[in-house]
Coordinates of C-alpha atoms in Angstrom, one line a residue:
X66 CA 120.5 107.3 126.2
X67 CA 120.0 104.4 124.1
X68 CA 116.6 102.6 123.5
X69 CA 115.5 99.0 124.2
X70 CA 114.9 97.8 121.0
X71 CA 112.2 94.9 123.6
X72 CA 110.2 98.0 123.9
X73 CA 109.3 99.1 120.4
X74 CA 106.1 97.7 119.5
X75 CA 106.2 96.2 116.4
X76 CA 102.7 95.8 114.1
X77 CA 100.3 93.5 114.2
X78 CA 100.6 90.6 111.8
X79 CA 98.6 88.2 109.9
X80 CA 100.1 84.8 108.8
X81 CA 99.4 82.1 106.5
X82 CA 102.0 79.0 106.5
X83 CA 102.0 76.2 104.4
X84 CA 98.6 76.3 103.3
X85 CA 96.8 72.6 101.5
X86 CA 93.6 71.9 100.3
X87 CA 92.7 69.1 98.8
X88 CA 89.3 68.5 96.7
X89 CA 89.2 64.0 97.0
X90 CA 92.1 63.1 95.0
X91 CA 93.0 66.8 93.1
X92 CA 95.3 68.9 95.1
X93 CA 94.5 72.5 94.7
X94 CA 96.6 74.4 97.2
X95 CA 99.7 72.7 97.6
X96 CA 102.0 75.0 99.8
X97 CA 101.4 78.6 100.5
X98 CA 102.9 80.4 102.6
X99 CA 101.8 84.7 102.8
X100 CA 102.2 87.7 105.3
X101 CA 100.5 90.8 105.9
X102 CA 101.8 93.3 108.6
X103 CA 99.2 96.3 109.6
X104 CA 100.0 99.3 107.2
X105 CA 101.0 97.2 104.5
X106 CA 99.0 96.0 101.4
X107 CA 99.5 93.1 99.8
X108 CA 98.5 91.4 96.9
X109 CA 97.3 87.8 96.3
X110 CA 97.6 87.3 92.6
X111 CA 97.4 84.4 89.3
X112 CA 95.8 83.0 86.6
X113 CA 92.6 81.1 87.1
X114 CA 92.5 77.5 88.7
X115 CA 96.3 78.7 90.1
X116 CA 94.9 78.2 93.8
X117 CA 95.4 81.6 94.9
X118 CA 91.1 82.1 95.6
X119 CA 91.0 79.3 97.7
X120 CA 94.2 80.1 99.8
X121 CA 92.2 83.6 100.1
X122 CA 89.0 81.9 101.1
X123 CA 90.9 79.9 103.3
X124 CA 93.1 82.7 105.5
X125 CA 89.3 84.1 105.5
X126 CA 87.9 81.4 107.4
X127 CA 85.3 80.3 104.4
X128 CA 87.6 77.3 103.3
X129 CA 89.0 74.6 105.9
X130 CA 92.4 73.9 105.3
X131 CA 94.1 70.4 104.6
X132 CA 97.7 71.6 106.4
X133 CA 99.3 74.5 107.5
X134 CA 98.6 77.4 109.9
X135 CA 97.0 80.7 110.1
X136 CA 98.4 83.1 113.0
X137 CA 96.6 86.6 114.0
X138 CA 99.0 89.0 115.7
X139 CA 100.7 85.8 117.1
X140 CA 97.5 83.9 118.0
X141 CA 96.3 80.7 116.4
X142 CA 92.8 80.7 114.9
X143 CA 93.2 78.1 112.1
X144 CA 90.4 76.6 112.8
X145 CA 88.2 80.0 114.1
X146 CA 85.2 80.7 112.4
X147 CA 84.4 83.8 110.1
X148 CA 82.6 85.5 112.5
X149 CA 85.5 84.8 116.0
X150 CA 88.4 85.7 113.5
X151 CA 86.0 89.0 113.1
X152 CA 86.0 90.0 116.4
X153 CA 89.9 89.4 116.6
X154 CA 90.1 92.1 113.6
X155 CA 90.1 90.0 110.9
X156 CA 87.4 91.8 108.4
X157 CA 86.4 90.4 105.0
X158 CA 84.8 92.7 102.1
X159 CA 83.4 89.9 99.4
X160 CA 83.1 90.6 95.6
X161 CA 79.8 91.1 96.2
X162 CA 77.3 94.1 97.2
X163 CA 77.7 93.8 101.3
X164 CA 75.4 96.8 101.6
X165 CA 71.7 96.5 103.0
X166 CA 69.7 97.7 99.9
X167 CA 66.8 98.6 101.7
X168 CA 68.8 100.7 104.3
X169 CA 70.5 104.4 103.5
X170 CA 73.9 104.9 104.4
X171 CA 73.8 106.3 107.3
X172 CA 71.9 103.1 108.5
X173 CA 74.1 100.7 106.7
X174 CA 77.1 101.9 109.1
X175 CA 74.9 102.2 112.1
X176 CA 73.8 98.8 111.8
X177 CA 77.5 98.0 112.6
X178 CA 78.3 100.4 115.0
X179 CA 75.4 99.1 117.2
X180 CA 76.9 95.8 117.7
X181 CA 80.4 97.2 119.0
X182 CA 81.1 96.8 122.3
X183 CA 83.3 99.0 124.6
X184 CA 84.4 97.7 128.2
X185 CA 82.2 95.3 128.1
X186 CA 79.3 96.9 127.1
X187 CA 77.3 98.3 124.2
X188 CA 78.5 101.6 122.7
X189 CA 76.5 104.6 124.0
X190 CA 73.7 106.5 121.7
X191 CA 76.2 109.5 121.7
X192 CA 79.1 107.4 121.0
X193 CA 77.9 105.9 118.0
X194 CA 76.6 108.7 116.3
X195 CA 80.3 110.6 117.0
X196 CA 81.5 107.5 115.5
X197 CA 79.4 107.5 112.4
X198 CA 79.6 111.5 111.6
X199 CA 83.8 110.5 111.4
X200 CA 83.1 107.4 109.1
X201 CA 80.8 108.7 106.9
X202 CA 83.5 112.4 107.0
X203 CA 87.0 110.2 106.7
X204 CA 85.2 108.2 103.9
X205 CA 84.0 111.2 101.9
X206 CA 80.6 110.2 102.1
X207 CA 78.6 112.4 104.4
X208 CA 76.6 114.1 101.4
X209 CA 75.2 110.7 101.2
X210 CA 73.9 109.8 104.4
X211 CA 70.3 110.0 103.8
X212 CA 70.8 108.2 100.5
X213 CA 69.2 104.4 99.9
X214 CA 71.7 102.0 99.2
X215 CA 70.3 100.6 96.1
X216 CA 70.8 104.3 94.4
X217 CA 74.8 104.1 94.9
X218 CA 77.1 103.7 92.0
X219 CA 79.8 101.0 92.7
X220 CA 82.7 103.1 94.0
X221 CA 80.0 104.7 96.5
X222 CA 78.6 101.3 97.4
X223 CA 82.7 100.2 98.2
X224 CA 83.0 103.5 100.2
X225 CA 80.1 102.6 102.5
X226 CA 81.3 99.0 102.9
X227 CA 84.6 100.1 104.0
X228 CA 82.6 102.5 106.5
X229 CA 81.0 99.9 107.4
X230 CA 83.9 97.7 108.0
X231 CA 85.9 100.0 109.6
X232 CA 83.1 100.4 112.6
X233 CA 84.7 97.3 114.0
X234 CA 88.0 98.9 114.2
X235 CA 89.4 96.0 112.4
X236 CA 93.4 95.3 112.0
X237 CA 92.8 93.9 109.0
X238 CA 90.8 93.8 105.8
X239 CA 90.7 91.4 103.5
X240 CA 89.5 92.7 99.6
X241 CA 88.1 89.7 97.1
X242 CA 88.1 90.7 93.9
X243 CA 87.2 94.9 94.8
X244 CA 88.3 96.4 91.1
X245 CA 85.7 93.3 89.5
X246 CA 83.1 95.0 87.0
X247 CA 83.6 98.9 88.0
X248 CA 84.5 101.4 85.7
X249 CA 87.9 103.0 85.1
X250 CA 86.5 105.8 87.3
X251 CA 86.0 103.8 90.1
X252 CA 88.9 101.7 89.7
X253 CA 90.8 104.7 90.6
X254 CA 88.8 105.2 93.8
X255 CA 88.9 102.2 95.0
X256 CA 92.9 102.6 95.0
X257 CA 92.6 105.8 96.8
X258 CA 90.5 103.8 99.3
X259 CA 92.9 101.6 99.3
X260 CA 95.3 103.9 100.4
X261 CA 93.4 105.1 103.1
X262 CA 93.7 101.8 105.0
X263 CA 96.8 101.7 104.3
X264 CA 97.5 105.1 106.0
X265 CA 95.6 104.5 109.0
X266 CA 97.7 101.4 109.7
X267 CA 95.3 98.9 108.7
X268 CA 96.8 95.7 106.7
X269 CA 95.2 95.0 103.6
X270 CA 95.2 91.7 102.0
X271 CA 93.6 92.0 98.1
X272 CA 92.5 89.0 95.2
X273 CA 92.2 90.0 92.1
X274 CA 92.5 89.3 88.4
X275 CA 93.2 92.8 87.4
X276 CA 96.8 92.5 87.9
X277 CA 98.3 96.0 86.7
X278 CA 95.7 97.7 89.1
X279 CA 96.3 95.4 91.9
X280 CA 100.0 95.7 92.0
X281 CA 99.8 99.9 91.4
X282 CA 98.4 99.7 95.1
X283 CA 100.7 96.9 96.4
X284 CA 104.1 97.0 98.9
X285 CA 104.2 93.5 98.5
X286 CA 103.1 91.0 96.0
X287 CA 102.9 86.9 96.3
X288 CA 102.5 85.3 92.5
X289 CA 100.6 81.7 92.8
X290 CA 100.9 79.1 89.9
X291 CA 99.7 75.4 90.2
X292 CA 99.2 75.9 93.9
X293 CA 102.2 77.4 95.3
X294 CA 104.2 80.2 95.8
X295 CA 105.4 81.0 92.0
X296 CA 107.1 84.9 93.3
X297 CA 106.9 87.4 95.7
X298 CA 108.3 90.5 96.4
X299 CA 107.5 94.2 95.9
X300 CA 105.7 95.2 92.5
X301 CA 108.7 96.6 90.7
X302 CA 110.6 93.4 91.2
X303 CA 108.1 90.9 89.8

């Protein structure tokens, strides 16, 4: 019995091509082209001013690009907003604290969770409390649930915003700058983290300028360098 190779699913993927921006006459992305595929992380790395922050902003949806294409699990959304590319499963963590300070954790995730819809309609009381006892167990952070958010250290803090991020169910998740000013402690977290995505099939696009710690997580790397593509290719063969 052989099997139709038409019916294997293959994973979801995210696609930038080409990307430009242009600031008046300076051209700061000039062509870059990256892939993500769900269950795969990749990283988006090079000096500063190479253009690889704006090519992130831009497969974000903060940045309006020049040229080029952006493709979601073979839909268009170039020129989607933050927010639709969101609900298509498209979820960006900033550098910066995401959390609600004056919220515990518990209420931080639930805040999400009450915005999901299922068939149609809002998620039911029941529902979204099963939902936030698993993200607050599969994160490790159930001791914390009664905690304020402004007592956290930063590895918690990046634990709850992945929570908190994963209540949409997202395909994707896009990391800017996530081992910026935490300690070697956490920096090892947040690769463990990291990992988890990756192991529940989610595709994981990371900036950073820590390069060794970036590319210990990384199946797949693309080096930028005066706008463009400078390498890519798995971590061992940069």
């Amino acid at each position: 019995m052989t099997t139709d190779s038409s019916s294997i699913q293959k994973p979801a993927t995210l696609s930038a091509q080409h990307l430009q921006k242009r600031y008046g006459s300076r051209t700061v992305v000039r062509d870059v082209s990256v892939e993500v595929k769900c269950g795969e992380v990749v990283g988006l790395l090079g000096p500063n001013g190479a253009g690889k922050t704006t090519s992130f902003y831009m497969i974000v949806g903060l940045v309006p690009l020049d040229g080029g294409s952006i493709v979601l699990d073979g839909t268009d959304i170039t020129h989607l907003p933050i927010h639709e590319r969101a609900r298509m499963g498209l979820s960006y963590l900033p550098q910066e604290a995401s959390v609600f300070r004056k919220l515990n954790v518990a209420e931080n995730i639930q805040a999400v969770l009450e915005l999901q819809v299922q068939g149609g309609k809002p998620l039911r009381k029941s529902e979204i409390a099963h939902r936030l006892d698993e993200l607050l167990g599969e994160l490790q952070i159930s001791h914390l649930r009664d905690n304020p958010a402004l007592s956290l250290s930063g590895g918690e803090r990046r634990r709850v915003e992945i929570a908190r991020a994963l209540a949409s169910q997202p395909k994707f998740i896009l990391l800017d700058e996530p081992f910026a000013g935490v300690d070697p402690i956490a920096v090892g977290e947040i690769q463990r983290i990291v990992r988890f995505l990756r192991d529940r099939q989610i595709g994981v696009l990371i900036t950073d300028h820590n390069v060794r710690e970036t590319l210990g997580i990384c199946d797949h790397a693309y080096i930028i360098s005066e706008g463009s593509v400078l390498a890519e290719g798995k971590p061992d063969q940069i």
